[in-house]
Amino acid sequence: MSGTGRGVGAWLRYGGPIAPAELDFAVAHYRAAVLQPWEREAAARLKDARPDMTVLAYRCLSSVREFEPPERCASGIGWAQARDRGWIAGRGGEPVEWDSYPGHFQARVWDPDYRAAWAQQVSASLEGTAFDGVMADNDVFEDYYGLDLPAISATDPLAPADVAGLRAALTDLVEGAGRALSAVGRLLVPNIAEARREPGRWGRHAAWGGGFDECWLGWGDGVLFDAGTAAAQADQLSGPGLGVLRTPSGGSGPDHDGSRSALYGLAMFWIIGGGAPTLSFTATGHDDYSRTPWFPAMDADLGRPLGPVRKSGRVWRRRFEGGVAAAVPDGEHGGTVTLPAGAVRPGPLGRPDGEPLPRRLRLAPHGGVLALTP
């Protein structure tokens, strides 16, 4: 449905500068967008053209960035303020830099003063903007950035000595920020890492507007989950609030937009999510957030589900008013799905006018299909 704004796409666009043509494309193809907080004009243009689109400002919960000027601060707290207030974690007398992101330093998220300032300043920064709220990145589950928490806690009496304590501090930060944003009528949508591993984690952290899963169905390019792990993520699609889901696409650039893993992710999105308007989907490569990823099937409209998810062998399948979505979440074995007579793939505009499909279609491991009925 190109040009109607009825696609299921999420635009994760917090990389380089935005070109005007990208905004036109976004208006036509996405239902949610995440932009850098200084992209106020872009946010206003999107909301003016598409009041139904959810537009969020990117903020990082866990880092301060040495290279950011105050007027372009993606962290919740700027470098100079964090340095002067003692909100940068230390280890061995040196600030703790993330090992995989130069210039990113660990914030003392365990300090109540940092948490209160983050919530207050991020909430205030949205005043007078068109943003619906904030996507809060790095609501981490493990020590992904080489922090060495025991070494930090050796000289910082407030610091946790393990990742359980780090998670608890971030939960407090999410709850405080959620209350502050809710008080001014805005959403908080954290990037909730590995919610499947802790009962209730997704619901607690998504309670203030929704959740973003940057690793939905897979860790990264070419590393997709098995069927059991995919099933463990299913509850995330039932709320609360928004659900923004990113499946790793196997690379970056237009050649990967319609990759097998991207189509698999989209099929699973429909199968589990049922096309709910609170959900949006994207497939990108690692840190691939400087363009407009899209492929035609993202604009396909299957309509309302006609029944629950069906599992036959290794195939997951769901019927809709406008066709069938099917996928194989097994990473080692494929499966065969029976499709409606006359079913076709989505055409160049996502409409049911694409390549005809056979009645019985063999799907590869981690393969999927949207089969539309004209």
PDB file of N, CA and C in Angstrom, residues 1 74 76 90 108 149 152 185 195 199 229 235 237 322 330 356:
ATOM      1  N   MET A   1       0.841  -1.201   0.000  1.00  0.00           N
ATOM      2  CA  MET A   1       0.000   0.000   0.000  1.00  0.00           C
ATOM      3  C   MET A   1       0.869   1.241   0.000  1.00  0.00           C
ATOM      4  N   ALA A  74      22.751  12.981  22.373  1.00  0.00           N
ATOM      5  CA  ALA A  74      21.855  11.828  22.313  1.00  0.00           C
ATOM      6  C   ALA A  74      21.783  11.106  23.650  1.00  0.00           C
ATOM      7  N   GLY A  76      21.187  11.058  27.734  1.00  0.00           N
ATOM      8  CA  GLY A  76      20.266  11.834  28.552  1.00  0.00           C
ATOM      9  C   GLY A  76      20.951  12.972  29.276  1.00  0.00           C
ATOM     10  N   GLY A  90      33.999   5.129  37.222  1.00  0.00           N
ATOM     11  CA  GLY A  90      35.453   5.062  37.233  1.00  0.00           C
ATOM     12  C   GLY A  90      35.951   3.663  37.566  1.00  0.00           C
ATOM     13  N   ARG A 108      26.922   6.539  35.692  1.00  0.00           N
ATOM     14  CA  ARG A 108      26.649   5.952  37.010  1.00  0.00           C
ATOM     15  C   ARG A 108      25.132   5.854  37.206  1.00  0.00           C
ATOM     16  N   LEU A 149      32.292  -4.745  36.390  1.00  0.00           N
ATOM     17  CA  LEU A 149      31.584  -4.163  37.535  1.00  0.00           C
ATOM     18  C   LEU A 149      32.273  -4.394  38.879  1.00  0.00           C
ATOM     19  N   ILE A 152      34.761  -1.664  39.294  1.00  0.00           N
ATOM     20  CA  ILE A 152      34.130  -0.360  39.535  1.00  0.00           C
ATOM     21  C   ILE A 152      33.654  -0.258  40.975  1.00  0.00           C
ATOM     22  N   GLY A 185       2.701  13.819  29.473  1.00  0.00           N
ATOM     23  CA  GLY A 185       1.965  13.275  28.345  1.00  0.00           C
ATOM     24  C   GLY A 185       2.819  12.652  27.262  1.00  0.00           C
ATOM     25  N   ALA A 195      14.536  -9.626  27.347  1.00  0.00           N
ATOM     26  CA  ALA A 195      13.416  -9.683  28.291  1.00  0.00           C
ATOM     27  C   ALA A 195      12.950 -11.111  28.535  1.00  0.00           C
ATOM     28  N   PRO A 199      11.253 -13.337  33.877  1.00  0.00           N
ATOM     29  CA  PRO A 199       9.794 -13.219  33.864  1.00  0.00           C
ATOM     30  C   PRO A 199       9.331 -11.830  34.300  1.00  0.00           C
ATOM     31  N   THR A 229      13.544 -20.283  21.522  1.00  0.00           N
ATOM     32  CA  THR A 229      13.846 -18.908  21.919  1.00  0.00           C
ATOM     33  C   THR A 229      12.884 -17.936  21.254  1.00  0.00           C
ATOM     34  N   ASP A 235       5.499 -13.223  23.865  1.00  0.00           N
ATOM     35  CA  ASP A 235       4.677 -12.402  24.747  1.00  0.00           C
ATOM     36  C   ASP A 235       4.952 -10.910  24.582  1.00  0.00           C
ATOM     37  N   LEU A 237       4.890  -9.209  22.063  1.00  0.00           N
ATOM     38  CA  LEU A 237       4.038  -8.601  21.045  1.00  0.00           C
ATOM     39  C   LEU A 237       2.629  -8.317  21.550  1.00  0.00           C
ATOM     40  N   GLY A 322      -6.685 -11.456   4.244  1.00  0.00           N
ATOM     41  CA  GLY A 322      -6.060 -11.255   2.940  1.00  0.00           C
ATOM     42  C   GLY A 322      -5.003 -12.258   2.568  1.00  0.00           C
ATOM     43  N   ASP A 330      12.861 -22.947  12.894  1.00  0.00           N
ATOM     44  CA  ASP A 330      13.934 -23.910  13.108  1.00  0.00           C
ATOM     45  C   ASP A 330      15.144 -23.522  12.264  1.00  0.00           C
ATOM     46  N   PRO A 356       2.990 -15.509  -8.653  1.00  0.00           N
ATOM     47  CA  PRO A 356       2.119 -16.590  -8.158  1.00  0.00           C
ATOM     48  C   PRO A 356       2.900 -17.584  -7.294  1.00  0.00           C
TER      49      PRO A 356
END
